[in-house]
Amino acid sequence: MRYAAIDIGSNAVRLLIADIIENHGSFSFKKNTLIRVPLRLGDDAFIQHSISDKKAADLVKSMSAFRNLMDVYKVTHYLAYATSAMREATNGEDVVKLIKEQANIDLEIIHGSKEAKVIYASHAEQTIDKSKSYLYIDVGGGSTELSLFSAGELMASKSFNIGTIRILDNQDTEETWDEMKEFIREHTRGYKQLLGIGTGGNINKLHRLAEEGDEAPMAFTKLKSLYTYLNSFSLKDRINVLGLNQDRADVIIPACEIYLTVMKNAGIKQIYVPRVGMVDGIIQTLIDINLS
């Protein structure tokens, strides 16, 4: 069996095609193909509050390509979710209809609370000690999802309109930052030695730059020094000297700022980076729906 996940984010759209593996009645998946297209829908949604005709056309083309790939790979089930940018676009539902008509893909615009649950479904905590307390931190282009769990139980979860594209476009507000800090303080109070789990493309890249090893956590101090180092380069030099992709070189700075703010306010000294994200959670959601 092959399942597919489509994530339409504020910075990029992704398609993950995964092979479903059965082992003694339990199911897992192995990533087969991952495609990422940096459409930057957030630039339209957060400033103009609608998706432009050009971006909508590019999105439809991408979805048509994804549809063709799913057909070629003989995908049996898929889910397509759109997050922050499409949530805020006044013409989001019109774009959903266009995608259905022209690409034959059923797309759902999901709320922040559901987004947090899908990310949590990726089971990133399975690779580490379940007896401890962790704060999931998923930073996207338009929103940041925080989920606190202790001893394997989800204790609190919330989505905030703070994201890398939103910050670059000066569309984040001080009130939202304060709201996020208050949520962190309220829900992490009383947890000693709270650890972080970071998901999303930026933290994956930062972890690779830190050269800590795949399963080793990254220290707050290391992330802070990386931020200072990256920030000392111009955008052009982050691309030409450091070799960062053009669509990563700008967003990585506000991503650092979000992770550092969350970790500081939660008293987190180390963050694990299991390299899973929204698409992994969607595949797991499909497994839970169809095979559990």
CSV table of C-alpha atoms in Angstrom, one decimal:
chain,number,residue,atom,x,y,z
A,1,MET,CA,0.0,0.0,0.0
A,2,ARG,CA,1.0,3.6,-0.6
A,3,TYR,CA,-0.4,6.6,1.1
A,4,ALA,CA,0.2,10.3,0.3
A,5,ALA,CA,0.2,13.5,2.3
A,6,ILE,CA,-0.2,17.0,0.9
A,7,ASP,CA,0.7,20.0,3.1
A,8,ILE,CA,-0.1,23.4,1.8
A,9,GLY,CA,1.8,25.7,4.1
A,10,SER,CA,2.5,29.4,4.1
A,11,ASN,CA,6.1,29.0,2.8
A,12,ALA,CA,6.0,25.8,0.8
A,13,VAL,CA,3.7,23.0,-0.4
A,14,ARG,CA,4.8,19.4,0.1
A,15,LEU,CA,3.9,16.0,-1.2
A,16,LEU,CA,5.0,12.9,0.7
A,17,ILE,CA,4.4,9.5,-0.8
A,18,ALA,CA,5.0,6.7,1.8
A,19,ASP,CA,5.0,2.9,1.7
A,20,ILE,CA,2.9,1.3,4.4
A,21,ILE,CA,4.6,-1.5,6.2
A,22,GLU,CA,2.8,-4.2,8.3
A,23,ASN,CA,4.6,-6.0,11.0
A,24,HIS,CA,2.7,-8.5,13.2
A,25,GLY,CA,-0.6,-6.5,12.9
A,26,SER,CA,0.9,-3.1,13.5
A,27,PHE,CA,1.5,-0.5,10.8
A,28,SER,CA,4.3,1.9,10.1
A,29,PHE,CA,5.5,3.8,7.0
A,30,LYS,CA,8.7,4.4,5.1
A,31,LYS,CA,9.1,7.6,3.1
A,32,ASN,CA,9.3,6.9,-0.6
A,33,THR,CA,9.2,10.3,-2.3
A,34,LEU,CA,9.1,13.9,-0.9
A,35,ILE,CA,8.6,16.9,-3.1
A,36,ARG,CA,8.7,20.5,-1.9
A,37,VAL,CA,7.6,23.6,-3.9
A,38,PRO,CA,8.3,27.0,-2.3
A,39,LEU,CA,5.2,28.9,-3.4
A,40,ARG,CA,5.1,31.4,-0.5
A,41,LEU,CA,1.3,31.7,-0.3
A,42,GLY,CA,1.8,33.6,3.0
A,43,ASP,CA,3.2,36.7,1.1
A,44,ASP,CA,-0.3,37.1,-0.4
A,45,ALA,CA,-2.4,35.9,2.5
A,46,PHE,CA,-0.9,37.9,5.3
A,47,ILE,CA,-0.6,41.2,3.4
A,48,GLN,CA,-3.4,41.2,0.8
A,49,HIS,CA,-5.5,38.8,2.7
A,50,SER,CA,-6.2,36.8,-0.5
A,51,ILE,CA,-4.4,34.5,-2.8
A,52,SER,CA,-3.5,36.3,-6.0
A,53,ASP,CA,-4.5,34.8,-9.4
A,54,LYS,CA,-0.8,34.1,-10.2
A,55,LYS,CA,-0.2,32.2,-6.9
A,56,ALA,CA,-3.5,30.4,-7.2
A,57,ALA,CA,-2.5,29.3,-10.8
A,58,ASP,CA,0.9,28.1,-9.5
A,59,LEU,CA,-0.8,26.2,-6.7
A,60,VAL,CA,-3.2,24.5,-9.1
A,61,LYS,CA,-0.3,23.5,-11.4
A,62,SER,CA,1.5,22.0,-8.3
A,63,MET,CA,-1.6,20.1,-7.2
A,64,SER,CA,-2.1,18.8,-10.8
A,65,ALA,CA,1.5,17.5,-10.7
A,66,PHE,CA,1.0,16.0,-7.3
A,67,ARG,CA,-2.2,14.3,-8.6
A,68,ASN,CA,-0.3,12.8,-11.6
A,69,LEU,CA,2.5,11.6,-9.3
A,70,MET,CA,0.0,9.9,-6.9
A,71,ASP,CA,-1.6,8.2,-9.9
A,72,VAL,CA,1.8,7.0,-11.2
A,73,TYR,CA,2.8,5.7,-7.7
A,74,LYS,CA,-0.6,4.0,-7.4
A,75,VAL,CA,-1.5,5.8,-4.1
A,76,THR,CA,-4.6,4.3,-2.5
A,77,HIS,CA,-5.4,6.9,0.1
A,78,TYR,CA,-4.4,10.6,0.6
A,79,LEU,CA,-5.2,13.6,2.6
A,80,ALA,CA,-4.5,17.2,1.6
A,81,TYR,CA,-4.5,19.9,4.3
A,82,ALA,CA,-4.0,23.6,4.0
A,83,THR,CA,-2.9,25.7,7.0
A,84,SER,CA,-2.3,29.3,8.0
A,85,ALA,CA,-2.1,31.1,4.7
A,86,MET,CA,-5.2,29.5,3.3
A,87,ARG,CA,-7.0,30.0,6.6
A,88,GLU,CA,-6.5,33.7,6.4
A,89,ALA,CA,-7.1,34.2,2.7
A,90,THR,CA,-10.7,35.5,2.1
A,91,ASN,CA,-10.7,33.5,-1.2
A,92,GLY,CA,-9.4,30.3,0.4
A,93,GLU,CA,-12.5,28.3,-0.3
A,94,ASP,CA,-12.6,29.5,-3.9
A,95,VAL,CA,-9.0,28.2,-4.4
A,96,VAL,CA,-10.1,24.9,-2.8
A,97,LYS,CA,-12.9,24.6,-5.4
A,98,LEU,CA,-10.5,25.5,-8.2
A,99,ILE,CA,-8.1,22.7,-7.1
A,100,LYS,CA,-10.9,20.2,-7.0
A,101,GLU,CA,-12.1,21.2,-10.5
A,102,GLN,CA,-8.7,21.4,-12.2
A,103,ALA,CA,-6.5,19.0,-10.2
A,104,ASN,CA,-9.1,16.6,-8.8
A,105,ILE,CA,-7.7,16.9,-5.3
A,106,ASP,CA,-10.0,17.2,-2.2
A,107,LEU,CA,-8.3,19.9,-0.1
A,108,GLU,CA,-9.3,20.8,3.5
A,109,ILE,CA,-8.4,24.0,5.2
A,110,ILE,CA,-7.8,23.1,8.8
A,111,HIS,CA,-7.8,25.2,12.0
A,112,GLY,CA,-4.7,25.6,14.1
A,113,SER,CA,-6.0,23.2,16.8
A,114,LYS,CA,-6.3,20.4,14.2
A,115,GLU,CA,-2.9,21.3,12.7
A,116,ALA,CA,-1.3,20.8,16.2
A,117,LYS,CA,-3.1,17.4,16.5
A,118,VAL,CA,-1.8,16.3,13.1
A,119,ILE,CA,1.7,17.3,13.9
A,120,TYR,CA,1.5,15.5,17.3
A,121,ALA,CA,0.3,12.4,15.4
A,122,SER,CA,3.7,12.1,13.8
A,123,HIS,CA,4.7,10.4,17.1
A,124,ALA,CA,8.1,12.2,17.2
A,125,GLU,CA,8.3,11.4,20.9
A,126,GLN,CA,8.6,7.6,20.2
A,127,THR,CA,12.3,7.9,19.6
A,128,ILE,CA,12.9,9.4,23.0
A,129,ASP,CA,12.1,8.8,26.7
A,130,LYS,CA,8.3,8.8,27.1
A,131,SER,CA,8.5,9.2,30.9
A,132,LYS,CA,9.8,12.8,30.5
A,133,SER,CA,7.9,16.0,29.7
A,134,TYR,CA,8.3,17.6,26.3
A,135,LEU,CA,7.1,20.7,24.5
A,136,TYR,CA,6.5,20.2,20.8
A,137,ILE,CA,7.4,23.3,18.9
A,138,ASP,CA,6.4,23.4,15.2
A,139,VAL,CA,7.3,26.6,13.4
A,140,GLY,CA,5.7,27.2,10.0
A,141,GLY,CA,5.5,30.2,7.7
A,142,GLY,CA,2.3,31.5,9.2
A,143,SER,CA,1.8,29.9,12.6
A,144,THR,CA,3.6,28.2,15.5
A,145,GLU,CA,2.0,25.1,17.1
A,146,LEU,CA,2.9,24.3,20.7
A,147,SER,CA,1.9,21.0,22.3
A,148,LEU,CA,2.9,20.0,25.8
A,149,PHE,CA,2.9,16.4,26.9
A,150,SER,CA,4.0,14.6,30.0
A,151,ALA,CA,4.5,10.8,30.4
A,152,GLY,CA,3.0,10.3,26.9
A,153,GLU,CA,-0.2,12.3,27.7
A,154,LEU,CA,-1.1,15.5,25.8
A,155,MET,CA,-1.6,18.2,28.4
A,156,ALA,CA,-2.1,21.4,26.4
A,157,SER,CA,-2.0,22.5,22.8
A,158,LYS,CA,-2.4,25.8,21.0
A,159,SER,CA,-1.7,27.5,17.6
A,160,PHE,CA,-0.4,31.0,17.4
A,161,ASN,CA,-0.3,33.4,14.4
A,162,ILE,CA,3.5,33.7,14.6
A,163,GLY,CA,5.5,32.3,11.7
A,164,THR,CA,8.5,33.0,9.6
A,165,ILE,CA,6.8,34.5,6.5
A,166,ARG,CA,4.4,36.5,8.8
A,167,ILE,CA,7.5,38.0,10.6
A,168,LEU,CA,9.3,38.8,7.4
A,169,ASP,CA,6.2,40.6,6.1
A,170,ASN,CA,5.9,42.5,9.5
A,171,GLN,CA,2.4,40.9,10.0
A,172,ASP,CA,3.1,39.5,13.5
A,173,THR,CA,1.8,41.5,16.5
A,174,GLU,CA,3.2,42.1,20.0
A,175,GLU,CA,-0.1,40.9,21.5
A,176,THR,CA,0.3,37.5,19.8
A,177,TRP,CA,3.9,37.2,21.1
A,178,ASP,CA,2.7,38.1,24.6
A,179,GLU,CA,-0.2,35.6,24.3
A,180,MET,CA,2.2,32.8,23.3
A,181,LYS,CA,4.6,33.6,26.2
A,182,GLU,CA,1.7,33.6,28.7
A,183,PHE,CA,0.5,30.2,27.4
A,184,ILE,CA,4.1,28.8,27.8
A,185,ARG,CA,4.5,30.2,31.3
A,186,GLU,CA,1.0,29.0,32.4
A,187,HIS,CA,1.3,25.5,31.1
A,188,THR,CA,5.0,24.7,31.7
A,189,ARG,CA,5.1,26.0,35.2
A,190,GLY,CA,5.9,23.1,37.6
A,191,TYR,CA,7.7,21.0,35.0
A,192,LYS,CA,11.4,20.6,35.8
A,193,GLN,CA,13.9,19.8,33.1
A,194,LEU,CA,11.3,20.2,30.3
A,195,LEU,CA,12.7,19.2,26.9
A,196,GLY,CA,11.9,20.4,23.5
A,197,ILE,CA,10.9,18.6,20.3
A,198,GLY,CA,11.3,20.8,17.2
A,199,THR,CA,9.6,20.0,13.9
A,200,GLY,CA,9.6,21.9,10.6
A,201,GLY,CA,12.1,22.5,7.8
A,202,ASN,CA,14.0,25.3,9.6
A,203,ILE,CA,14.8,23.4,12.8
A,204,ASN,CA,15.9,20.4,10.6
A,205,LYS,CA,18.3,22.7,8.8
A,206,LEU,CA,19.6,24.3,12.0
A,207,HIS,CA,20.2,20.9,13.5
A,208,ARG,CA,22.2,19.8,10.5
A,209,LEU,CA,24.2,23.0,10.7
A,210,ALA,CA,24.9,22.3,14.4
A,211,GLU,CA,26.5,19.0,13.4
A,212,GLU,CA,25.2,17.3,16.6
A,213,GLY,CA,24.5,13.9,15.1
A,214,ASP,CA,21.1,12.7,14.0
A,215,GLU,CA,19.6,11.7,17.4
A,216,ALA,CA,21.5,14.1,19.6
A,217,PRO,CA,19.6,17.0,21.0
A,218,MET,CA,20.7,20.6,20.3
A,219,ALA,CA,21.4,22.9,23.2
A,220,PHE,CA,19.7,26.3,23.7
A,221,THR,CA,23.2,27.8,23.8
A,222,LYS,CA,24.2,26.1,20.5
A,223,LEU,CA,21.0,27.4,18.8
A,224,LYS,CA,21.7,30.9,20.1
A,225,SER,CA,25.2,30.9,18.8
A,226,LEU,CA,24.0,29.6,15.4
A,227,TYR,CA,21.5,32.4,15.3
A,228,THR,CA,24.2,35.0,16.0
A,229,TYR,CA,26.5,33.4,13.4
A,230,LEU,CA,23.8,33.3,10.7
A,231,ASN,CA,22.6,36.8,11.5
A,232,SER,CA,26.1,38.1,10.9
A,233,PHE,CA,25.8,37.3,7.2
A,234,SER,CA,23.7,39.2,4.7
A,235,LEU,CA,20.9,37.4,2.9
A,236,LYS,CA,23.0,37.2,-0.2
A,237,ASP,CA,26.0,35.7,1.7
A,238,ARG,CA,23.8,33.2,3.5
A,239,ILE,CA,22.9,32.0,0.0
A,240,ASN,CA,26.3,32.3,-1.8
A,241,VAL,CA,28.8,31.7,1.1
A,242,LEU,CA,26.8,29.4,3.4
A,243,GLY,CA,25.0,27.6,0.6
A,244,LEU,CA,21.5,27.9,2.0
A,245,ASN,CA,18.6,27.7,-0.5
A,246,GLN,CA,17.1,31.0,-1.4
A,247,ASP,CA,13.8,30.2,0.1
A,248,ARG,CA,15.5,29.0,3.3
A,249,ALA,CA,18.1,31.8,3.8
A,250,ASP,CA,15.6,34.4,4.8
A,251,VAL,CA,13.1,32.4,6.9
A,252,ILE,CA,15.8,30.7,9.0
A,253,ILE,CA,16.5,33.9,10.9
A,254,PRO,CA,12.9,34.5,12.2
A,255,ALA,CA,12.6,30.7,12.8
A,256,CYS,CA,15.6,31.0,15.2
A,257,GLU,CA,13.9,33.9,16.9
A,258,ILE,CA,10.7,31.9,17.5
A,259,TYR,CA,12.5,28.7,18.7
A,260,LEU,CA,14.7,30.7,21.0
A,261,THR,CA,11.8,32.7,22.5
A,262,VAL,CA,9.8,29.5,23.2
A,263,MET,CA,12.7,27.7,24.7
A,264,LYS,CA,13.7,30.6,26.9
A,265,ASN,CA,10.2,31.2,28.2
A,266,ALA,CA,9.7,27.4,28.8
A,267,GLY,CA,13.1,27.0,30.4
A,268,ILE,CA,14.1,24.4,27.8
A,269,LYS,CA,17.8,23.8,27.6
A,270,GLN,CA,17.8,21.1,24.9
A,271,ILE,CA,15.7,20.4,21.9
A,272,TYR,CA,15.4,17.1,20.0
A,273,VAL,CA,14.9,17.3,16.2
A,274,PRO,CA,13.4,14.0,14.9
A,275,ARG,CA,13.0,15.4,11.4
A,276,VAL,CA,9.3,14.8,11.1
A,277,GLY,CA,6.6,17.3,10.3
A,278,MET,CA,3.1,17.9,9.1
A,279,VAL,CA,3.3,15.4,6.2
A,280,ASP,CA,4.5,12.7,8.6
A,281,GLY,CA,1.5,13.4,10.8
A,282,ILE,CA,-0.9,13.2,7.9
A,283,ILE,CA,0.4,9.8,6.9
A,284,GLN,CA,0.1,8.6,10.5
A,285,THR,CA,-3.5,10.1,10.5
A,286,LEU,CA,-4.3,8.0,7.4
A,287,ILE,CA,-2.9,4.9,9.0
A,288,ASP,CA,-5.0,5.6,12.2
A,289,ILE,CA,-8.2,6.1,10.0
A,290,ASN,CA,-7.8,3.2,7.6
A,291,LEU,CA,-5.8,0.5,9.5
A,292,SER,CA,-6.4,0.9,13.2
